[in-house]
Amino acid sequence: MLEERWAAAEQTAGLRDPSSALPPWPPLRPPAASFSPAEVQRRLAAGACWVRRGASLYDLTGFVRHHPGGEQLLRARAGQDISADLDGPPHRHSDNARRWLEQYYVGELRVDPQDPLENGVVASADTQKTDPAMEPQFKVVDWDKDLVDWQKPLLWQVGHLGEKYDEWVHQPVARPIRLFHSDLIEALSKTVWYSVPIIWVPLVLYLSWSYYRTLSQDNIRLFASFTTDYSVAVPKSMFAGLFVLGMLIWTLVEYLIHRFLFHMKPPSDSHYLIMLHFVMHGQHHKAPFDGSRLVFPPVPASLVIAFFYVLLRLILPEAVAGIIFAGGLLGYVLYDMTHYYLHFGSPHKGSYLYNMKAHHVKHHFEYQKSGFGISTKLWDYFFHTLIPEESHPKMQ
């Protein structure tokens, strides 16, 4: 619906200054439609979630499940002016969050001069205090060509963004992404969320059963390849401890990969490193609610999982390595499922997952250099990369 509404804008490409590095802020909009208060009320009665900011109207129906504060919080504000909510408390929404809101703009609230009730509604909207720097500009813009052509696969394009890439990739959009020209490779780069437990949980169960039997039947000793005098026996009673150790090790691996690999800043003069970053993680930050790219696709995941298995086998006895690996693999499954839920779930307010969802969405929209834990904040605490708590008084 949004694409159709902006179809006219696509016919006027080139109105924006081609020398500008990034899309203009505030985001430029298509020509405004107008809706009377009665029309807005009819849509609300039909279950839509429209809000307004001053006299500007936004249809957030498709976003309510993604809102970090929960679906009910957003639906409770349906039909209301959210200007004060954007400025806090509990926190001031980031510039990226405000850009994100503009993608759901549908038009303006229209007043009937003969209706004093409607006139009063719009008058209150017009007098709402807002930051002038955030006021929208009503000009036509081609949203499908900011720095890339969104009608074509993006991977080969982003390599040419150079120094503009880092800022561009951290300005999220509400649309899916295509990476590759090849339909086969494109299909292998995406997956549904439930492929992760379907493929990997049976392997966790098999490895756990197999290596528990090995631990029960064989005389397994640690450090036996280095010394027989100080080797340590590994009884079957240690199975649970080794399995949990594997899960704990995964949380550290998750943190380190996210912080140092996924959030590396590729050199601006390296097309291939920019492309590598984008395919690994940048595409997720650009389109954080593309449901087909939220969990690790099975084919590339198999290569990474095989690497960790071989690494453990090289440094530990087979049974010990296998049990730790099984625990780590379960940790990975829980991580991917948690990640998907943090983007698409609506956890109960005050719950652990509610707090983690707010934490992770802040990472996407404002604090990309902190908050690297997905399934736990443990290592963010340990390495001092927690997202800072904010407290902003409500604007008067």
Tab-separated table of C-alpha atoms in Angstrom:
chain	number	residue	atom	x	y	z
A	1	MET	CA	0.000	0.000	0.000
A	2	LEU	CA	2.842	2.357	0.844
A	3	GLU	CA	4.562	1.651	-2.462
A	4	GLU	CA	1.376	2.469	-4.394
A	5	ARG	CA	0.878	5.639	-2.416
A	6	TRP	CA	4.335	6.801	-3.386
A	7	ALA	CA	4.226	5.637	-7.003
A	8	ALA	CA	3.875	9.213	-8.223
A	9	ALA	CA	7.077	10.150	-6.433
A	10	GLU	CA	9.024	7.542	-8.401
A	11	GLN	CA	8.312	9.415	-11.626
A	12	THR	CA	10.177	12.493	-10.437
A	13	ALA	CA	13.612	11.044	-9.688
A	14	GLY	CA	16.456	13.521	-9.493
A	15	LEU	CA	14.689	16.272	-7.559
A	16	ARG	CA	17.118	15.805	-4.679
A	17	ASP	CA	20.568	17.313	-4.993
A	18	PRO	CA	22.698	14.471	-6.415
A	19	SER	CA	25.749	15.701	-4.512
A	20	SER	CA	24.121	15.104	-1.120
A	21	ALA	CA	25.675	12.180	0.713
A	22	LEU	CA	22.582	10.846	2.480
A	23	PRO	CA	18.805	11.073	2.239
A	24	PRO	CA	17.613	14.452	3.563
A	25	TRP	CA	16.577	14.867	7.173
A	26	PRO	CA	13.806	15.368	7.986
A	27	PRO	CA	12.780	12.787	5.354
A	28	LEU	CA	10.982	14.317	2.401
A	29	ARG	CA	7.443	13.093	1.823
A	30	PRO	CA	5.129	12.469	-1.104
A	31	PRO	CA	2.260	14.893	-1.656
A	32	ALA	CA	-0.048	14.727	1.351
A	33	ALA	CA	-3.481	13.150	1.346
A	34	SER	CA	-6.003	14.464	3.849
A	35	PHE	CA	-8.396	12.696	6.212
A	36	SER	CA	-11.201	14.049	8.343
A	37	PRO	CA	-11.419	13.046	12.024
A	38	ALA	CA	-14.438	10.899	11.116
A	39	GLU	CA	-12.408	9.025	8.479
A	40	VAL	CA	-9.632	8.432	10.992
A	41	GLN	CA	-12.139	7.128	13.540
A	42	ARG	CA	-13.578	4.678	10.997
A	43	ARG	CA	-10.127	3.215	10.418
A	44	LEU	CA	-9.484	2.963	14.149
A	45	ALA	CA	-12.816	1.182	14.615
A	46	ALA	CA	-11.768	-1.308	11.913
A	47	GLY	CA	-8.652	-2.218	13.945
A	48	ALA	CA	-6.056	0.046	12.342
A	49	CYS	CA	-3.496	1.795	14.531
A	50	TRP	CA	-3.243	5.381	13.294
A	51	VAL	CA	-1.496	8.041	15.351
A	52	ARG	CA	-0.762	11.673	14.674
A	53	ARG	CA	2.090	14.066	15.248
A	54	GLY	CA	0.618	17.513	15.153
A	55	ALA	CA	-1.658	17.319	12.119
A	56	SER	CA	0.414	14.581	10.410
A	57	LEU	CA	-1.103	11.082	10.363
A	58	TYR	CA	0.780	7.772	10.482
A	59	ASP	CA	-0.549	4.249	9.945
A	60	LEU	CA	1.412	2.047	12.372
A	61	THR	CA	-0.798	-1.028	11.959
A	62	GLY	CA	2.037	-3.001	10.393
A	63	PHE	CA	4.528	-1.907	13.028
A	64	VAL	CA	2.718	-2.584	16.300
A	65	ARG	CA	4.218	-6.072	16.731
A	66	HIS	CA	7.732	-4.690	16.294
A	67	HIS	CA	7.436	-1.808	18.739
A	68	PRO	CA	10.000	-2.268	21.547
A	69	GLY	CA	7.559	-0.956	24.134
A	70	GLY	CA	5.051	-3.636	23.196
A	71	GLU	CA	1.968	-3.777	20.990
A	72	GLN	CA	-0.469	-2.737	23.720
A	73	LEU	CA	1.454	0.441	24.510
A	74	LEU	CA	1.214	1.556	20.882
A	75	ARG	CA	-2.426	0.548	20.456
A	76	ALA	CA	-3.290	2.490	23.615
A	77	ARG	CA	-2.171	5.626	21.765
A	78	ALA	CA	-4.168	4.936	18.597
A	79	GLY	CA	-5.817	8.163	17.420
A	80	GLN	CA	-3.704	10.283	19.766
A	81	ASP	CA	-0.920	12.823	19.276
A	82	ILE	CA	2.408	11.134	20.041
A	83	SER	CA	4.592	14.270	19.877
A	84	ALA	CA	5.225	14.273	23.619
A	85	ASP	CA	5.854	10.509	23.663
A	86	LEU	CA	8.633	10.890	21.088
A	87	ASP	CA	10.455	13.271	23.409
A	88	GLY	CA	9.948	11.131	26.527
A	89	PRO	CA	9.844	10.059	29.243
A	90	PRO	CA	10.869	7.292	29.568
A	91	HIS	CA	13.347	8.187	26.831
A	92	ARG	CA	13.756	10.502	23.884
A	93	HIS	CA	13.331	8.646	20.608
A	94	SER	CA	16.404	8.718	18.385
A	95	ASP	CA	16.676	10.422	15.007
A	96	ASN	CA	16.548	6.968	13.392
A	97	ALA	CA	13.283	6.230	15.199
A	98	ARG	CA	11.837	9.486	13.864
A	99	ARG	CA	13.022	8.655	10.353
A	100	TRP	CA	11.410	5.257	10.767
A	101	LEU	CA	8.107	6.890	11.715
A	102	GLU	CA	8.111	8.915	8.499
A	103	GLN	CA	7.920	5.717	6.467
A	104	TYR	CA	4.394	5.208	7.818
A	105	TYR	CA	3.146	8.707	6.953
A	106	VAL	CA	-0.256	8.613	5.213
A	107	GLY	CA	-1.440	12.238	5.137
A	108	GLU	CA	-2.803	15.163	7.103
A	109	LEU	CA	-5.731	15.582	9.453
A	110	ARG	CA	-8.338	17.683	7.645
A	111	VAL	CA	-10.701	20.086	9.398
A	112	ASP	CA	-14.235	21.011	8.401
A	113	PRO	CA	-14.518	24.779	9.070
A	114	GLN	CA	-18.250	24.352	9.740
A	115	ASP	CA	-17.699	21.722	12.442
A	116	PRO	CA	-16.468	23.314	15.694
A	117	LEU	CA	-15.601	19.905	17.177
A	118	GLU	CA	-13.314	18.935	14.294
A	119	ASN	CA	-11.936	22.454	14.192
A	120	GLY	CA	-10.929	22.112	17.826
A	121	VAL	CA	-9.188	18.791	17.198
A	122	VAL	CA	-6.990	20.230	14.476
A	123	ALA	CA	-6.377	23.422	16.413
A	124	SER	CA	-4.990	21.364	19.282
A	125	ALA	CA	-2.833	19.466	16.825
A	126	ASP	CA	-1.478	22.648	15.293
A	127	THR	CA	-0.595	24.145	18.640
A	128	GLN	CA	1.278	21.059	19.892
A	129	LYS	CA	4.855	22.078	20.674
A	130	THR	CA	7.407	20.218	18.578
A	131	ASP	CA	11.032	20.656	17.743
A	132	PRO	CA	11.174	22.820	14.582
A	133	ALA	CA	14.242	20.914	13.424
A	134	MET	CA	12.106	17.801	13.241
A	135	GLU	CA	9.255	19.328	11.262
A	136	PRO	CA	8.664	17.501	7.957
A	137	GLN	CA	9.131	19.085	4.564
A	138	PHE	CA	6.418	18.388	1.998
A	139	LYS	CA	8.407	17.750	-1.153
A	140	VAL	CA	8.435	14.823	-3.532
A	141	VAL	CA	11.407	12.483	-3.348
A	142	ASP	CA	12.284	9.197	-5.003
A	143	TRP	CA	12.532	6.918	-1.997
A	144	ASP	CA	13.704	4.015	-4.153
A	145	LYS	CA	16.943	5.755	-5.084
A	146	ASP	CA	18.710	7.293	-2.108
A	147	LEU	CA	22.295	6.111	-2.531
A	148	VAL	CA	21.357	2.778	-4.102
A	149	ASP	CA	18.754	1.599	-6.579
A	150	TRP	CA	16.314	-0.413	-4.471
A	151	GLN	CA	14.875	-2.069	-7.566
A	152	LYS	CA	18.176	-3.937	-8.064
A	153	PRO	CA	20.215	-6.310	-5.845
A	154	LEU	CA	22.106	-4.273	-3.277
A	155	LEU	CA	25.290	-6.230	-2.595
A	156	TRP	CA	27.263	-5.033	-5.611
A	157	GLN	CA	26.019	-1.481	-5.119
A	158	VAL	CA	27.029	-0.984	-1.485
A	159	GLY	CA	30.685	-1.651	-2.257
A	160	HIS	CA	30.780	1.670	-4.105
A	161	LEU	CA	29.363	3.740	-1.225
A	162	GLY	CA	32.824	4.223	0.270
A	163	GLU	CA	32.889	6.628	3.224
A	164	LYS	CA	29.098	7.057	2.985
A	165	TYR	CA	28.467	3.380	3.754
A	166	ASP	CA	28.758	3.378	7.551
A	167	GLU	CA	26.191	6.125	8.077
A	168	TRP	CA	23.883	4.818	5.337
A	169	VAL	CA	23.776	1.260	6.663
A	170	HIS	CA	22.784	2.455	10.137
A	171	GLN	CA	19.712	4.330	8.896
A	172	PRO	CA	17.135	1.510	8.924
A	173	VAL	CA	14.282	1.119	6.451
A	174	ALA	CA	11.005	-0.799	6.616
A	175	ARG	CA	11.363	-2.910	3.496
A	176	PRO	CA	12.912	-6.250	2.474
A	177	ILE	CA	16.309	-6.491	0.835
A	178	ARG	CA	17.534	-8.430	-2.191
A	179	LEU	CA	21.275	-9.099	-2.170
A	180	PHE	CA	22.101	-11.211	-5.220
A	181	HIS	CA	21.213	-11.362	-8.919
A	182	SER	CA	21.144	-15.167	-8.837
A	183	ASP	CA	17.818	-16.555	-7.641
A	184	LEU	CA	19.568	-19.640	-6.234
A	185	ILE	CA	22.159	-17.730	-4.207
A	186	GLU	CA	19.475	-15.284	-3.067
A	187	ALA	CA	17.347	-18.190	-1.831
A	188	LEU	CA	20.314	-19.660	0.066
A	189	SER	CA	20.880	-16.307	1.795
A	190	LYS	CA	17.400	-16.344	3.383
A	191	THR	CA	15.446	-18.718	5.565
A	192	VAL	CA	12.359	-19.046	7.761
A	193	TRP	CA	12.862	-18.917	11.517
A	194	TYR	CA	11.679	-22.464	12.197
A	195	SER	CA	14.371	-23.988	9.973
A	196	VAL	CA	16.843	-23.432	12.822
A	197	PRO	CA	15.230	-25.737	15.435
A	198	ILE	CA	14.120	-28.237	12.776
A	199	ILE	CA	17.671	-28.713	11.493
A	200	TRP	CA	19.843	-28.266	14.575
A	201	VAL	CA	17.850	-29.542	17.576
A	202	PRO	CA	17.900	-33.175	16.311
A	203	LEU	CA	21.678	-32.876	15.927
A	204	VAL	CA	21.967	-31.556	19.501
A	205	LEU	CA	19.960	-34.534	20.772
A	206	TYR	CA	21.962	-37.066	18.765
A	207	LEU	CA	25.341	-35.664	19.813
A	208	SER	CA	24.285	-35.460	23.459
A	209	TRP	CA	23.108	-39.082	23.515
A	210	SER	CA	26.121	-40.369	21.576
A	211	TYR	CA	28.788	-38.605	23.607
A	212	TYR	CA	27.070	-39.381	26.920
A	213	ARG	CA	27.347	-43.076	26.041
A	214	THR	CA	31.019	-42.592	25.147
A	215	LEU	CA	31.618	-40.814	28.441
A	216	SER	CA	29.924	-43.666	30.322
A	217	GLN	CA	31.803	-46.514	28.618
A	218	ASP	CA	35.320	-45.188	28.018
A	219	ASN	CA	38.052	-43.960	30.326
A	220	ILE	CA	38.116	-40.311	29.201
A	221	ARG	CA	40.936	-38.190	30.599
A	222	LEU	CA	41.773	-34.514	30.045
A	223	PHE	CA	45.377	-33.508	29.241
A	224	ALA	CA	46.337	-37.154	28.575
A	225	SER	CA	48.006	-36.144	25.316
A	226	PHE	CA	50.384	-33.864	27.257
A	227	THR	CA	51.023	-35.840	30.443
A	228	THR	CA	49.876	-39.049	32.082
A	229	ASP	CA	50.908	-37.985	35.584
A	230	TYR	CA	48.545	-35.011	35.771
A	231	SER	CA	45.707	-36.059	33.466
A	232	VAL	CA	42.197	-35.644	34.852
A	233	ALA	CA	39.483	-38.289	34.625
A	234	VAL	CA	36.128	-37.192	33.199
A	235	PRO	CA	33.285	-39.232	34.728
A	236	LYS	CA	29.789	-39.342	33.235
A	237	SER	CA	28.543	-37.156	36.111
A	238	MET	CA	30.334	-34.239	34.410
A	239	PHE	CA	28.089	-34.436	31.360
A	240	ALA	CA	25.659	-31.741	32.554
A	241	GLY	CA	28.475	-29.404	33.582
A	242	LEU	CA	30.236	-29.749	30.226
A	243	PHE	CA	26.964	-29.210	28.368
A	244	VAL	CA	26.187	-26.013	30.315
A	245	LEU	CA	29.796	-24.891	29.822
A	246	GLY	CA	29.213	-25.193	26.078
A	247	MET	CA	26.120	-22.996	26.325
A	248	LEU	CA	28.061	-20.414	28.342
A	249	ILE	CA	30.945	-20.457	25.861
A	250	TRP	CA	28.426	-19.804	23.082
A	251	THR	CA	27.211	-16.620	24.788
A	252	LEU	CA	30.805	-15.337	24.758
A	253	VAL	CA	31.289	-16.366	21.115
A	254	GLU	CA	27.993	-14.652	20.259
A	255	TYR	CA	29.181	-11.436	21.910
A	256	LEU	CA	32.657	-11.469	20.346
A	257	ILE	CA	31.401	-12.198	16.821
A	258	HIS	CA	28.719	-9.521	17.081
A	259	ARG	CA	31.066	-6.885	18.461
A	260	PHE	CA	34.309	-7.447	16.571
A	261	LEU	CA	33.219	-9.092	13.307
A	262	PHE	CA	29.671	-7.947	12.625
A	263	HIS	CA	30.384	-4.408	13.827
A	264	MET	CA	33.772	-3.898	12.296
A	265	LYS	CA	33.978	-0.703	10.267
A	266	PRO	CA	35.206	-1.698	6.818
A	267	PRO	CA	37.780	0.596	5.150
A	268	SER	CA	36.026	3.089	2.914
A	269	ASP	CA	38.358	2.282	0.020
A	270	SER	CA	37.726	-1.477	0.110
A	271	HIS	CA	34.726	-2.451	-2.018
A	272	TYR	CA	34.997	-6.111	-1.069
A	273	LEU	CA	35.240	-5.594	2.705
A	274	ILE	CA	32.196	-3.299	2.565
A	275	MET	CA	30.325	-5.984	0.638
A	276	LEU	CA	31.480	-8.639	3.126
A	277	HIS	CA	30.272	-6.548	6.051
A	278	PHE	CA	26.937	-5.910	4.372
A	279	VAL	CA	26.256	-9.560	3.595
A	280	MET	CA	27.302	-10.656	7.113
A	281	HIS	CA	25.428	-8.078	9.177
A	282	GLY	CA	25.007	-4.684	7.523
A	283	GLN	CA	21.917	-5.825	5.626
A	284	HIS	CA	20.283	-6.711	8.956
A	285	HIS	CA	20.863	-3.220	10.321
A	286	LYS	CA	19.565	-1.653	7.115
A	287	ALA	CA	16.368	-3.760	7.126
A	288	PRO	CA	15.960	-4.956	10.735
A	289	PHE	CA	12.438	-6.328	10.202
A	290	ASP	CA	13.104	-8.373	7.081
A	291	GLY	CA	11.817	-11.650	8.529
A	292	SER	CA	13.656	-13.815	5.998
A	293	ARG	CA	17.056	-12.545	7.168
A	294	LEU	CA	16.758	-12.646	10.948
A	295	VAL	CA	18.226	-16.125	11.545
A	296	PHE	CA	21.340	-17.704	10.067
A	297	PRO	CA	20.566	-19.586	6.815
A	298	PRO	CA	21.356	-23.334	7.042
A	299	VAL	CA	24.047	-23.546	4.327
A	300	PRO	CA	26.432	-20.833	5.626
A	301	ALA	CA	25.548	-21.839	9.193
A	302	SER	CA	26.720	-25.395	8.446
A	303	LEU	CA	30.162	-24.133	7.453
A	304	VAL	CA	30.576	-22.080	10.634
A	305	ILE	CA	29.262	-24.865	12.860
A	306	ALA	CA	31.606	-27.392	11.241
A	307	PHE	CA	34.550	-25.036	11.875
A	308	PHE	CA	33.799	-24.833	15.608
A	309	TYR	CA	33.338	-28.604	15.845
A	310	VAL	CA	36.712	-29.298	14.210
A	311	LEU	CA	38.377	-26.670	16.418
A	312	LEU	CA	37.080	-28.296	19.602
A	313	ARG	CA	38.062	-31.770	18.393
A	314	LEU	CA	41.627	-30.564	17.833
A	315	ILE	CA	42.110	-29.309	21.387
A	316	LEU	CA	39.959	-31.653	23.508
A	317	PRO	CA	39.208	-35.392	23.798
A	318	GLU	CA	36.438	-36.423	21.402
A	319	ALA	CA	33.715	-36.992	24.004
A	320	VAL	CA	34.480	-33.791	25.931
A	321	ALA	CA	34.639	-31.759	22.733
A	322	GLY	CA	31.392	-33.306	21.488
A	323	ILE	CA	29.468	-32.529	24.679
A	324	ILE	CA	30.712	-28.938	24.855
A	325	PHE	CA	29.899	-28.561	21.159
A	326	ALA	CA	26.353	-29.901	21.679
A	327	GLY	CA	25.781	-27.385	24.482
A	328	GLY	CA	27.149	-24.587	22.324
A	329	LEU	CA	24.944	-25.652	19.419
A	330	LEU	CA	21.867	-25.502	21.646
A	331	GLY	CA	23.048	-22.077	22.789
A	332	TYR	CA	23.163	-20.998	19.148
A	333	VAL	CA	19.616	-22.270	18.523
A	334	LEU	CA	18.335	-20.369	21.567
A	335	TYR	CA	20.214	-17.275	20.400
A	336	ASP	CA	18.656	-17.336	16.924
A	337	MET	CA	15.167	-17.967	18.311
A	338	THR	CA	15.618	-15.174	20.854
A	339	HIS	CA	16.837	-12.814	18.144
A	340	TYR	CA	13.803	-13.507	15.973
A	341	TYR	CA	11.443	-13.038	18.922
A	342	LEU	CA	13.081	-9.753	19.927
A	343	HIS	CA	12.190	-8.400	16.480
A	344	PHE	CA	8.727	-9.909	15.993
A	345	GLY	CA	7.470	-10.911	19.437
A	346	SER	CA	5.396	-8.965	21.935
A	347	PRO	CA	6.775	-9.994	25.344
A	348	HIS	CA	4.920	-9.197	28.546
A	349	LYS	CA	5.895	-5.826	30.008
A	350	GLY	CA	8.507	-6.132	32.738
A	351	SER	CA	9.632	-9.622	31.648
A	352	TYR	CA	13.208	-10.566	30.802
A	353	LEU	CA	12.435	-10.720	27.086
A	354	TYR	CA	10.643	-7.350	27.245
A	355	ASN	CA	13.795	-5.745	28.618
A	356	MET	CA	15.976	-7.562	26.093
A	357	LYS	CA	13.723	-6.405	23.235
A	358	ALA	CA	14.024	-2.767	24.318
A	359	HIS	CA	17.785	-3.266	24.723
A	360	HIS	CA	18.192	-4.772	21.245
A	361	VAL	CA	16.015	-2.229	19.430
A	362	LYS	CA	18.074	0.571	20.999
A	363	HIS	CA	21.138	-1.162	19.585
A	364	HIS	CA	19.598	-1.030	16.114
A	365	PHE	CA	18.262	2.505	16.180
A	366	GLU	CA	20.720	4.491	18.284
A	367	TYR	CA	23.541	2.615	20.044
A	368	GLN	CA	25.180	0.547	17.325
A	369	LYS	CA	28.521	0.575	19.162
A	370	SER	CA	27.187	-1.009	22.347
A	371	GLY	CA	24.593	-3.541	23.487
A	372	PHE	CA	26.076	-6.528	21.615
A	373	GLY	CA	24.468	-9.274	23.694
A	374	ILE	CA	21.334	-10.835	22.172
A	375	SER	CA	20.441	-13.716	24.479
A	376	THR	CA	22.040	-12.147	27.557
A	377	LYS	CA	23.656	-8.888	28.702
A	378	LEU	CA	26.273	-10.805	30.721
A	379	TRP	CA	29.232	-9.948	28.501
A	380	ASP	CA	28.048	-6.382	27.978
A	381	TYR	CA	28.306	-6.006	31.752
A	382	PHE	CA	31.721	-7.691	31.809
A	383	PHE	CA	33.235	-5.667	28.929
A	384	HIS	CA	31.461	-2.388	29.810
A	385	THR	CA	29.458	-2.121	26.588
A	386	LEU	CA	26.006	-1.778	28.133
A	387	ILE	CA	23.638	0.674	26.506
A	388	PRO	CA	23.411	3.688	28.857
A	389	GLU	CA	20.183	4.265	30.690
A	390	GLU	CA	18.500	7.530	29.726
A	391	SER	CA	16.068	9.728	31.583
A	392	HIS	CA	14.605	12.665	29.661
A	393	PRO	CA	12.011	14.956	31.213
A	394	LYS	CA	8.907	15.434	29.129
A	395	MET	CA	8.967	18.621	27.072
A	396	GLN	CA	6.625	21.295	28.258
